[in-house]
Short mmCIF file of C-alpha atoms and ligand atoms in Angstrom, two decimals:
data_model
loop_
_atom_site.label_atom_id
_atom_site.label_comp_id
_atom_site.label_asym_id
_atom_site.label_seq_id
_atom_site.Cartn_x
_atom_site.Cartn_y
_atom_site.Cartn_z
CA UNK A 1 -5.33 -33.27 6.94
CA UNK A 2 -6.67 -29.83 6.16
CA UNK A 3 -8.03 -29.36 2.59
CA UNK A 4 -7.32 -26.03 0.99
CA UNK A 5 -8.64 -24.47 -2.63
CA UNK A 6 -6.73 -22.19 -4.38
CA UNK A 7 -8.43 -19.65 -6.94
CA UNK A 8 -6.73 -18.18 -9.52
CA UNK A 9 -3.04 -19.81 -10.24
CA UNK A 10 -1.22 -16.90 -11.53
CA UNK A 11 2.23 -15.45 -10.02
CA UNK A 12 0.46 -15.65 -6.49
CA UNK A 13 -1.62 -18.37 -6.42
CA UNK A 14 1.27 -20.28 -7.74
CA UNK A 15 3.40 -19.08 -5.36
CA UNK A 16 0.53 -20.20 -2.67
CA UNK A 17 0.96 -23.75 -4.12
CA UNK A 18 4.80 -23.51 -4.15
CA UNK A 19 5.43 -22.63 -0.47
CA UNK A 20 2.71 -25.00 0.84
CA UNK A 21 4.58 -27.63 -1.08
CA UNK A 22 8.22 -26.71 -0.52
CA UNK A 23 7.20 -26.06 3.24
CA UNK A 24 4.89 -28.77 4.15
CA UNK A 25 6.76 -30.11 7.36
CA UNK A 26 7.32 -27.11 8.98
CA UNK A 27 3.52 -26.24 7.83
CA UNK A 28 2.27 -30.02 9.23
CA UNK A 29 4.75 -28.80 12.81
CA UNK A 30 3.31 -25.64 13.03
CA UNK A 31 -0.42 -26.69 12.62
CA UNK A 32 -0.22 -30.14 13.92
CA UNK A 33 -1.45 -31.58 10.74
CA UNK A 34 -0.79 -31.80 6.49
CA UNK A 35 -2.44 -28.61 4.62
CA UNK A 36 -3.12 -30.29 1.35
CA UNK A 37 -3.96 -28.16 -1.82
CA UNK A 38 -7.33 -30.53 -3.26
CA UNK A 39 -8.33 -27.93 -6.04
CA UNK A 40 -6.98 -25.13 -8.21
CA UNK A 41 -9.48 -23.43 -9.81
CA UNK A 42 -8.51 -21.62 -13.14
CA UNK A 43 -9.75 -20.78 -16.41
CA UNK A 44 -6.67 -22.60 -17.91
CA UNK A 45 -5.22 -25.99 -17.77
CA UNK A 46 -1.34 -26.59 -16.76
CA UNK A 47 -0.44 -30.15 -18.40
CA UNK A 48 2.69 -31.14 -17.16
CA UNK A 49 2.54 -29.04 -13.81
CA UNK A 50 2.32 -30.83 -10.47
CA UNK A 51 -1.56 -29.38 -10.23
CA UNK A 52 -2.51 -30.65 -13.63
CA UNK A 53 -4.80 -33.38 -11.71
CA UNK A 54 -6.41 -30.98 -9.78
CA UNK A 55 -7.27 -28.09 -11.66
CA UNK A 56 -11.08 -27.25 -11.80
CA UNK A 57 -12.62 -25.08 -13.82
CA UNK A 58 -15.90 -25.33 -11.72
CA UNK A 59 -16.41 -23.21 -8.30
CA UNK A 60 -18.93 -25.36 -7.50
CA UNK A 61 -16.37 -28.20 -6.88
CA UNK A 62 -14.77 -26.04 -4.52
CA UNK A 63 -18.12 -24.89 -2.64
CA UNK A 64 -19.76 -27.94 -2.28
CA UNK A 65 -17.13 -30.12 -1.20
CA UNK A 66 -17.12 -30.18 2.38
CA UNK A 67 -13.89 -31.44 3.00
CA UNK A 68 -12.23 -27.48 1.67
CA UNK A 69 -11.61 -25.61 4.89
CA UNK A 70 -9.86 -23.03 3.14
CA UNK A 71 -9.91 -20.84 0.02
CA UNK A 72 -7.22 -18.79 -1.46
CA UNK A 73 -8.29 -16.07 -3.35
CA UNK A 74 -5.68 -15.01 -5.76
CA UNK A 75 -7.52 -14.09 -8.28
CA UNK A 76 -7.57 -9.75 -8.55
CA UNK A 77 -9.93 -7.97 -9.24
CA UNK A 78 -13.63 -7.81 -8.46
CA UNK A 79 -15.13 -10.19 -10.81
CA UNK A 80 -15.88 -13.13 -10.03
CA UNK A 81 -13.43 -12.59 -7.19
CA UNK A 82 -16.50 -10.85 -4.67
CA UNK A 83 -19.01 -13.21 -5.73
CA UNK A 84 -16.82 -16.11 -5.08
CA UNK A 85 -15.55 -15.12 -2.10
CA UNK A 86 -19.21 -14.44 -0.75
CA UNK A 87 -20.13 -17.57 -1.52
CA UNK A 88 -17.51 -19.47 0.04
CA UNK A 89 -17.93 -17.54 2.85
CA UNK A 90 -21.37 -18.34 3.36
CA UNK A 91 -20.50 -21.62 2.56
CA UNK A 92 -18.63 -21.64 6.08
CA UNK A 93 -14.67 -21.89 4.62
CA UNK A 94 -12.50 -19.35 6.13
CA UNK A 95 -10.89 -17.40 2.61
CA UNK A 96 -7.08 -15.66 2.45
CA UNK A 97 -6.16 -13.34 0.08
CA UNK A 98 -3.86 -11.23 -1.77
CA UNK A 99 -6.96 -9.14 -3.78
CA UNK A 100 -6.42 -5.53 -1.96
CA UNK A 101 -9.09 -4.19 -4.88
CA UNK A 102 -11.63 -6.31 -3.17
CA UNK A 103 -10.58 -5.69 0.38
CA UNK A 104 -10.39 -2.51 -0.03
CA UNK A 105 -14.05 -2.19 -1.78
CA UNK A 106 -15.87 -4.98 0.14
CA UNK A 107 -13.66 -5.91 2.95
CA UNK A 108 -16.00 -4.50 5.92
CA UNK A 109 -18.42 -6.83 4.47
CA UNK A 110 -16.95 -9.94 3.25
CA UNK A 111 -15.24 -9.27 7.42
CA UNK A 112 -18.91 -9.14 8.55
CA UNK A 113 -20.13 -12.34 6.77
CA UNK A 114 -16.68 -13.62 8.07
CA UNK A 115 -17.72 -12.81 11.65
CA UNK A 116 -21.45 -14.22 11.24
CA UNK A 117 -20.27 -17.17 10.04
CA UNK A 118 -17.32 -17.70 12.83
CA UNK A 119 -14.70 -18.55 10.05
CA UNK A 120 -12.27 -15.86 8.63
CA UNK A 121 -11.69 -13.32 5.59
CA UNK A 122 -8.19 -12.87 6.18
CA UNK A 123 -6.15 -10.50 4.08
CA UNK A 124 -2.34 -10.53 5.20
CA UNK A 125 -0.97 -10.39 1.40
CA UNK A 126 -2.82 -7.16 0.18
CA UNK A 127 -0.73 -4.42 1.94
CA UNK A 128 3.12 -4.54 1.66
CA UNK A 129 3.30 -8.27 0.09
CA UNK A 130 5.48 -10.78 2.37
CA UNK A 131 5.89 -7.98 5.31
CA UNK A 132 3.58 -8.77 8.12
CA UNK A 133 1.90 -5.86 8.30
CA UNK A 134 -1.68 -6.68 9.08
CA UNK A 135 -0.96 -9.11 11.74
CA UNK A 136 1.20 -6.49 13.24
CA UNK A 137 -1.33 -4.12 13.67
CA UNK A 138 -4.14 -6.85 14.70
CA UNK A 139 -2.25 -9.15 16.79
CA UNK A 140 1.22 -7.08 18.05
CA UNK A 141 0.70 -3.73 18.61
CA UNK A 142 -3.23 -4.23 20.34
CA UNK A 143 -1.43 -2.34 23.43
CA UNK A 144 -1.30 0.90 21.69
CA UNK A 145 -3.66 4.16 20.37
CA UNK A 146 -2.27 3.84 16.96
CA UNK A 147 -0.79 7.77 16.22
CA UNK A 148 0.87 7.07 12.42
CA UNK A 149 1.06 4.85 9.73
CA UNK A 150 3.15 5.69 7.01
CA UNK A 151 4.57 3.59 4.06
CA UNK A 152 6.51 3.11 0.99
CA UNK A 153 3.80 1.05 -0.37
CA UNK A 154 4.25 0.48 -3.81
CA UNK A 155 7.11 -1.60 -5.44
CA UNK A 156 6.66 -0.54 -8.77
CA UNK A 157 6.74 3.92 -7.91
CA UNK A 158 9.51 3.22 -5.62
CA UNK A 159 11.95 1.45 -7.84
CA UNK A 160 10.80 4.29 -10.69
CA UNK A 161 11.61 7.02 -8.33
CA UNK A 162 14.73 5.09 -7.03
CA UNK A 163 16.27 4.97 -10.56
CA UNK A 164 15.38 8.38 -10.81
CA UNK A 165 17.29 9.55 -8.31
CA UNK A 166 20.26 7.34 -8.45
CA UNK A 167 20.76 7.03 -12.26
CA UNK A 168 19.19 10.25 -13.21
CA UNK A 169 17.10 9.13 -15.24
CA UNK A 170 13.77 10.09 -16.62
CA UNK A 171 10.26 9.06 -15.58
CA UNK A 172 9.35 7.92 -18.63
CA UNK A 173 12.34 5.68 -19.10
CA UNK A 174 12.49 4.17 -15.44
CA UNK A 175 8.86 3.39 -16.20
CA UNK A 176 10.18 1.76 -19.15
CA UNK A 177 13.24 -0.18 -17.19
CA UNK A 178 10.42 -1.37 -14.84
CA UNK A 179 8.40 -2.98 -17.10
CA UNK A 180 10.94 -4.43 -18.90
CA UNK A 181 12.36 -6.05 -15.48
CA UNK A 182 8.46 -6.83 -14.68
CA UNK A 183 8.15 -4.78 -11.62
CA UNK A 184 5.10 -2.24 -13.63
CA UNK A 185 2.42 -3.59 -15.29
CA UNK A 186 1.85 -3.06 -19.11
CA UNK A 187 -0.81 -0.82 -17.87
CA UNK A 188 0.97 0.91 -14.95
CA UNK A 189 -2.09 3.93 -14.11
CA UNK A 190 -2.84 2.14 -10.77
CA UNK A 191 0.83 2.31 -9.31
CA UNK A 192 1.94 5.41 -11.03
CA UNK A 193 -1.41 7.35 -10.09
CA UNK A 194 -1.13 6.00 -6.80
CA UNK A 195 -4.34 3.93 -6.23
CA UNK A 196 -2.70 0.88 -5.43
CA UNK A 197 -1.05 2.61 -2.26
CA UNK A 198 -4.03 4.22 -1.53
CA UNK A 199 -6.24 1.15 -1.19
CA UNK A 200 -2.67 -0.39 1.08
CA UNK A 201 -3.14 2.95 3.07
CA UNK A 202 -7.03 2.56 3.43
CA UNK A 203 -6.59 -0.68 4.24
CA UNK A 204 -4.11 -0.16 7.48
CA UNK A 205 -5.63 2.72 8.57
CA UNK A 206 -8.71 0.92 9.11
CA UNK A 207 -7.14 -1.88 11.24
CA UNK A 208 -4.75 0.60 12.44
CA UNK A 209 -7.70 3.02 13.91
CA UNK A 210 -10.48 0.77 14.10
CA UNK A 211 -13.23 2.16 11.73
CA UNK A 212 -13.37 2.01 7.92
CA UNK A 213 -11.55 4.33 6.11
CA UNK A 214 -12.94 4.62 2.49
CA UNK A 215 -10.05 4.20 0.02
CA UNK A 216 -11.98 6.88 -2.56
CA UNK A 217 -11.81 9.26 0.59
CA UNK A 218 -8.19 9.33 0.57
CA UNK A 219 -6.69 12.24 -1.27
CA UNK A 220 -4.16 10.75 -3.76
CA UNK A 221 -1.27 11.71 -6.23
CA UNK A 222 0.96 9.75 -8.47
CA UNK A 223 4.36 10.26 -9.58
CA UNK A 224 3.95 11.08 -13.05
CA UNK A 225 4.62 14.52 -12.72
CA UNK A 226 7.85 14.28 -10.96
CA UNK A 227 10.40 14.96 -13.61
CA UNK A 228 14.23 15.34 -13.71
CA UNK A 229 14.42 18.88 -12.19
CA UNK A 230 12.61 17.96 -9.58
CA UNK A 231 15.00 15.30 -8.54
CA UNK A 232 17.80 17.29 -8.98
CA UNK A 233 16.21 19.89 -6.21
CA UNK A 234 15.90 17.12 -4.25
CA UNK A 235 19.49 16.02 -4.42
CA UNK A 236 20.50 19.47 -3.48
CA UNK A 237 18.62 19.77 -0.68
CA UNK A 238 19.97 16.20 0.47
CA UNK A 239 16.46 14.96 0.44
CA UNK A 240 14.56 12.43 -1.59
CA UNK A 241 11.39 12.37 -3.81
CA UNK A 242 9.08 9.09 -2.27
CA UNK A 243 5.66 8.51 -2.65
CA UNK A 244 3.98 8.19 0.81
CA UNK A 245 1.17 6.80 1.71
CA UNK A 246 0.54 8.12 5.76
CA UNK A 247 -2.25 8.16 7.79
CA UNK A 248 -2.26 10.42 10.45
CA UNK A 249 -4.17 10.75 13.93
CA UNK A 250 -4.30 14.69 15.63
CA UNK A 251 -5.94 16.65 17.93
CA UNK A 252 -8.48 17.57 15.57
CA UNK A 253 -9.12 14.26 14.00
CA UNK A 254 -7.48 11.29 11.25
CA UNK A 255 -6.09 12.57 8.08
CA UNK A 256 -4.74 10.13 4.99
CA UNK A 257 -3.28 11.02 2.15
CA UNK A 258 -1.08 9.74 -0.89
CA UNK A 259 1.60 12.08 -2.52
CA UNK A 260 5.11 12.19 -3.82
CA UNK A 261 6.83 14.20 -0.82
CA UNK A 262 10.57 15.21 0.33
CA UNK A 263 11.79 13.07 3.12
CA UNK A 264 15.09 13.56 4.77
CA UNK A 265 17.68 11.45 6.07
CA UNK A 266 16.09 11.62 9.67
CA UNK A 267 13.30 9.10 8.20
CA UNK A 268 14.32 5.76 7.75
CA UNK A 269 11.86 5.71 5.02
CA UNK A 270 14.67 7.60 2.68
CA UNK A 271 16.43 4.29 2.03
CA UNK A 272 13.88 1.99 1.36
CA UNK A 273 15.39 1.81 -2.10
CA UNK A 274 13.94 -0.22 -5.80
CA UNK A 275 10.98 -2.28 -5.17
CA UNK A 276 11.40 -2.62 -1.97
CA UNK A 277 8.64 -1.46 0.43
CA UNK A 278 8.59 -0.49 4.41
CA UNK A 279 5.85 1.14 6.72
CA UNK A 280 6.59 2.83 10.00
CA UNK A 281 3.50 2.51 12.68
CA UNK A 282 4.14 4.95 15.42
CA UNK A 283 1.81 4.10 18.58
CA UNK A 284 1.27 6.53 22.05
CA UNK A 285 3.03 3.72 24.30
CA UNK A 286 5.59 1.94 21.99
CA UNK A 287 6.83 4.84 19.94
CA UNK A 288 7.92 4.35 16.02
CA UNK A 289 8.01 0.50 15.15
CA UNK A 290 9.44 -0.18 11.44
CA UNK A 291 8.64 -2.77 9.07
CA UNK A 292 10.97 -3.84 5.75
CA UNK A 293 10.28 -6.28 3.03
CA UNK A 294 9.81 -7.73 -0.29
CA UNK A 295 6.12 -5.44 -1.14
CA UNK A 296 5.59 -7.77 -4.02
CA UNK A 297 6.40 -11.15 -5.77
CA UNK A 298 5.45 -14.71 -5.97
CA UNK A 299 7.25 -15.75 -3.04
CA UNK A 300 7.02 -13.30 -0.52
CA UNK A 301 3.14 -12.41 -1.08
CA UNK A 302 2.61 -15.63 -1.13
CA UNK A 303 4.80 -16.08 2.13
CA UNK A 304 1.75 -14.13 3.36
CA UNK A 305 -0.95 -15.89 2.04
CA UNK A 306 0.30 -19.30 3.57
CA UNK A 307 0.67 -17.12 6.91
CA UNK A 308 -2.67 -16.72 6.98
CA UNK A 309 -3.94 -20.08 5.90
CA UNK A 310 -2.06 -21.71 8.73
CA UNK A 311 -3.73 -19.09 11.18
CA UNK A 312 -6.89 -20.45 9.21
CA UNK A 313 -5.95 -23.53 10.45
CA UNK A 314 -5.33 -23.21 13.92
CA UNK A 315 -8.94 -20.93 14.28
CA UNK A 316 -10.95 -23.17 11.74
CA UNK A 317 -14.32 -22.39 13.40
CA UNK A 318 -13.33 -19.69 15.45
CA UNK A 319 -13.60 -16.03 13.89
CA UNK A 320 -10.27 -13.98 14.67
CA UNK A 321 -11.24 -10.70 16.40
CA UNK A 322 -9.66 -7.49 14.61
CA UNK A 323 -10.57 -4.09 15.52
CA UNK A 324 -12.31 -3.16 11.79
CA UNK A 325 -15.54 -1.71 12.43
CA UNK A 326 -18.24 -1.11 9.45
CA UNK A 327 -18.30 2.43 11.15
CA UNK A 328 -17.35 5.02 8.47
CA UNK A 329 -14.76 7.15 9.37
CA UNK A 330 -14.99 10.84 8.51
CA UNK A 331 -11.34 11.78 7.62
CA UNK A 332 -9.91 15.53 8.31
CA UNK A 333 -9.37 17.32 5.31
CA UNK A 334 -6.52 17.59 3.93
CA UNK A 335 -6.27 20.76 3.66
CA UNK A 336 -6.11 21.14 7.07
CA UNK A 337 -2.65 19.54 7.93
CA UNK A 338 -0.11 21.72 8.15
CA UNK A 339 3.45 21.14 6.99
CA UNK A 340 6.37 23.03 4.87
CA UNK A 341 6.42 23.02 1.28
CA UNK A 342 9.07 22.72 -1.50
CA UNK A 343 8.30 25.27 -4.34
CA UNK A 344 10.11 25.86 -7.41
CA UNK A 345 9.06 30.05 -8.07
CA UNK A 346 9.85 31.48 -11.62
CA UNK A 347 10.20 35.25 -9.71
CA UNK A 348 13.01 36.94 -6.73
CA UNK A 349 13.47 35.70 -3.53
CA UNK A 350 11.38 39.32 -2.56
CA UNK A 351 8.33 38.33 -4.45
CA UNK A 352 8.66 35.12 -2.98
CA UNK A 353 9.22 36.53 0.37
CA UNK A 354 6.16 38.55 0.21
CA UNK A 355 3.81 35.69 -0.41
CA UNK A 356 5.06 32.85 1.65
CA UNK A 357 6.90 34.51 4.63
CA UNK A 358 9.86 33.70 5.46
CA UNK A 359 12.10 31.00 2.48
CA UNK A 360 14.10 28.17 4.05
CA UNK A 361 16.79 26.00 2.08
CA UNK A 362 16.93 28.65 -1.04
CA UNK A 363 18.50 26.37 -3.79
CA UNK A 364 19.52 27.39 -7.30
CA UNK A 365 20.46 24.49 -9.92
CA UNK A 366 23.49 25.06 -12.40
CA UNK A 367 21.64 24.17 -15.34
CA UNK A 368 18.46 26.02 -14.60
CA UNK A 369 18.00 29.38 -15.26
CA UNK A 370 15.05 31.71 -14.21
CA UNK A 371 13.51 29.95 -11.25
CA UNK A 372 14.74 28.84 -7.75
CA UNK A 373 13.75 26.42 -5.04
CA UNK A 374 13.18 26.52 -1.32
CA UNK A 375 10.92 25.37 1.38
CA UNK A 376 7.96 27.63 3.42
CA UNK A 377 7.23 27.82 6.93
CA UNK A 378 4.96 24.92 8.31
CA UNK A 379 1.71 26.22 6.95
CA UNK A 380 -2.23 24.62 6.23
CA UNK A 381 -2.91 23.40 3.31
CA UNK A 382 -5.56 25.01 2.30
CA UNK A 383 -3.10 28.56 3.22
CA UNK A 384 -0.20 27.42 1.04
CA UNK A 385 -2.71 26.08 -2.22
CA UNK A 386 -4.15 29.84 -1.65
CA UNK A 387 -0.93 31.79 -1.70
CA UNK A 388 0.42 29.51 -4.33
CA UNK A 389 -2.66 29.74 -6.87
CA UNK A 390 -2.83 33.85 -6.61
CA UNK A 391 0.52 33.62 -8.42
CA UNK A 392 1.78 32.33 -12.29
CA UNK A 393 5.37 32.00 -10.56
CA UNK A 394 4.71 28.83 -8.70
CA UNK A 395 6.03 26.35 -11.05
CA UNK A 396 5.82 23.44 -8.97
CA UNK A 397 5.77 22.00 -5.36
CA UNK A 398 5.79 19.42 -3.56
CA UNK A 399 4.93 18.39 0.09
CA UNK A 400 7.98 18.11 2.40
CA UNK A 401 7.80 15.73 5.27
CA UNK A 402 7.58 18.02 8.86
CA UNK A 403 9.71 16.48 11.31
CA UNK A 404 6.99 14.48 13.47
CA UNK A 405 6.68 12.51 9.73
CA UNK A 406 10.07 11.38 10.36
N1 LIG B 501 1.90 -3.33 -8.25
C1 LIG B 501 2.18 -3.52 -6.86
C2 LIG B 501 3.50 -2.81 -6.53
C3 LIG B 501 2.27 -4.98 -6.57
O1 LIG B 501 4.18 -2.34 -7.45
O2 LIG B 501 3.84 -2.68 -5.37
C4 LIG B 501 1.99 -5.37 -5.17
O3 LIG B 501 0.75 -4.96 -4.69
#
């Protein structure tokens, strides 16, 4: 029997508990032996749950019992989640977890400490919930020079952006819908800015290219500004508003970013619909590979975390090698990475003309007077900011997906 802790019994950690319970015999098949849940450690009590007799309040049970192999860590946040994780790490139990906030801000190290102490920091549940992501990168697709990663990342954004563009409504209001249905949090900043997707994005790109990626190097916009007009432009020019989170290797170097851009039916992205969330990894032998799933949720994340306790179990002593280096990686700027542009331009098509070159996809809405839409040539960055800022007639733009994106 394998003995396994589980910090933190909220919608995850719960979850954790369910799925190692409702799945034991396939579990017991697939390791060889029972994974047994011995502790849940909680600030609360749950009379009348089945782990009412083994809830601790105490870490210490957990750390000094030698008979834990395994901690879950489905805590969030930082505190006491690093310093608990540390220490049960340097207690020699292998930890899984769901906590991309920590990963993402002490992962290289918790890895290293991991490593030292040949047991593993495994972190399956912190990009993309229930869809295997992670192990894709580290175990499947080891043949390839990873060239892309791109993903809808973020439940919460995409079902906002979804109802935007299906029901017409407004941002506020599908922010509303969503927390009402509990997809957003009561304090949404982190999905709607986009720094949940950008610590996912960090995250793969790190596996995916094999040095860290700092998540606060990644250049990253929300949604909040998207508003109605800008969906309808969208829906004119048969393309849709999604927030991507894409990583990017070129001649010149690895560029990330997070943004709202226009995607086209060519990218399968486009119908990743609601809360649903998908990533595309594109590598130089294999071509695009696609990956669909629940991004969130008590099942399917926790479908994840089990996944990796079981691996747990079959490499108890044995650390798992993944290609995540402490090496820093110096990302391109983004300014450098050139693509076309959707602006909305309060002036004529000539004035337009004259600053951007040639218009594509001119678009004029019904109920919209004195401005127009259309997309630029493939230009840098840092051009089309420079053209765009030396007028007051750009309302508004947004990046639109070049074809290699899709
Ligand atoms: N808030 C996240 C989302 C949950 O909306 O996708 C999963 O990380």
């Amino acid at each position: 029997m394998i003995e396994v802790a589980v910090m933190g019994y909220g919608t995850v950690g719960a979850g954790v508990v369910q799925v190692l319970t409702m799945n034991s015999e396939a579990i017991a098949r697939r390791v060889g032996e029972q994974v047994h849940v011995k502790y849940v450690l909680d600030l609360r009590d749950f009379p009348g749950t089945p782990v009412e007799k083994i809830v601790t309040h105490d870490v210490n049970d957990i750390l000094s019992d030698p008979e834990v192999k395994i901690v879950v860590e489905t805590m969030g946040g930082l505190k006491p989640a690093y310093d608990f994780t540390k220490k049960a790490l340097l207690a020699g139990k292998n930890v899984c977890t769901s906590n991309k906030e920590l990963v993402a801000e002490h992962g290289v190290e918790l890895m290293e400490i991991a490593r030292d102490m040949s047991v593993n920091y495994l972190f399956e549940a912190s990009c993309g919930g229930g869809i295997p992501i992670i192990r894709v990168i580290n175990t499947s697709l080891t043949a390839e020079e990873i060239e892309e990663v791109t993903g809808i990342l973020n439940g919460t954004t995409n079902y906002i952006l979804t109802s935007m563009a299906d029901e017409g409504k407004g941002f506020e209001t599908a922010l509303k819908e969503a927390q009402q249905k509990g997809y957003a949090e009561l304090h949404p900043e982190a999905d709607v800015e986009g720094y949940d997707a950008c610590r996912k994005i960090a995250i793969l790109s790190s596996l995916a290219y094999g040095k860290h990626i700092s998540y606060k190097n990644v250049d990253t916009e929300g949604i909040t500004k998207v508003d109605k007009t800008d969906v309808e432009y969208a829906d004119k020019l048969g393309v849709r508003i999604k927030l991507l989170a894409t990583s990017r290797r070129e001649k010149e170097g690895i560029w990330a970013i997070v943004a709202p851009m226009m995607i086209g039916d060519e990218n399968p992205l486009t119908a990743v619909s609601g809360v649903m969330n998908a990533v595309m990894v594109k590598g130089n032998a294999v071509g695009t590979t696609m990956y669909y799933g629940s991004g969130a949720g008590s099942l399917p994340t926790a479908s994840a975390v089990v996944g990796d306790v079981i691996d747990c179990c079959k490499h108890l002593h044995v650390n798992i090698k993944s290609d995540y280096s402490a090496a820093s990686l110096e990302l391109m700027p983004a300014g450098d990475v050139a693509r076309p542009f959707f602006v909305r331009f309060a002036g004529t098509e000539e004035e337009a003309e004259a600053l951007f070159g040639q218009l594509h996809d001119v678009v004029r809405l019904d109920d919209v007077e004195n401005e127009f839409g259309f997309l630029t040539e493939t230009m840098a960055e840092k051009d089309f900011k420079e053209k765009a800022a030396s007028t007051d007639k750009v309302i508004k733009w947004f990046r639109r997906g070049k074809k290699e994106e899709e």
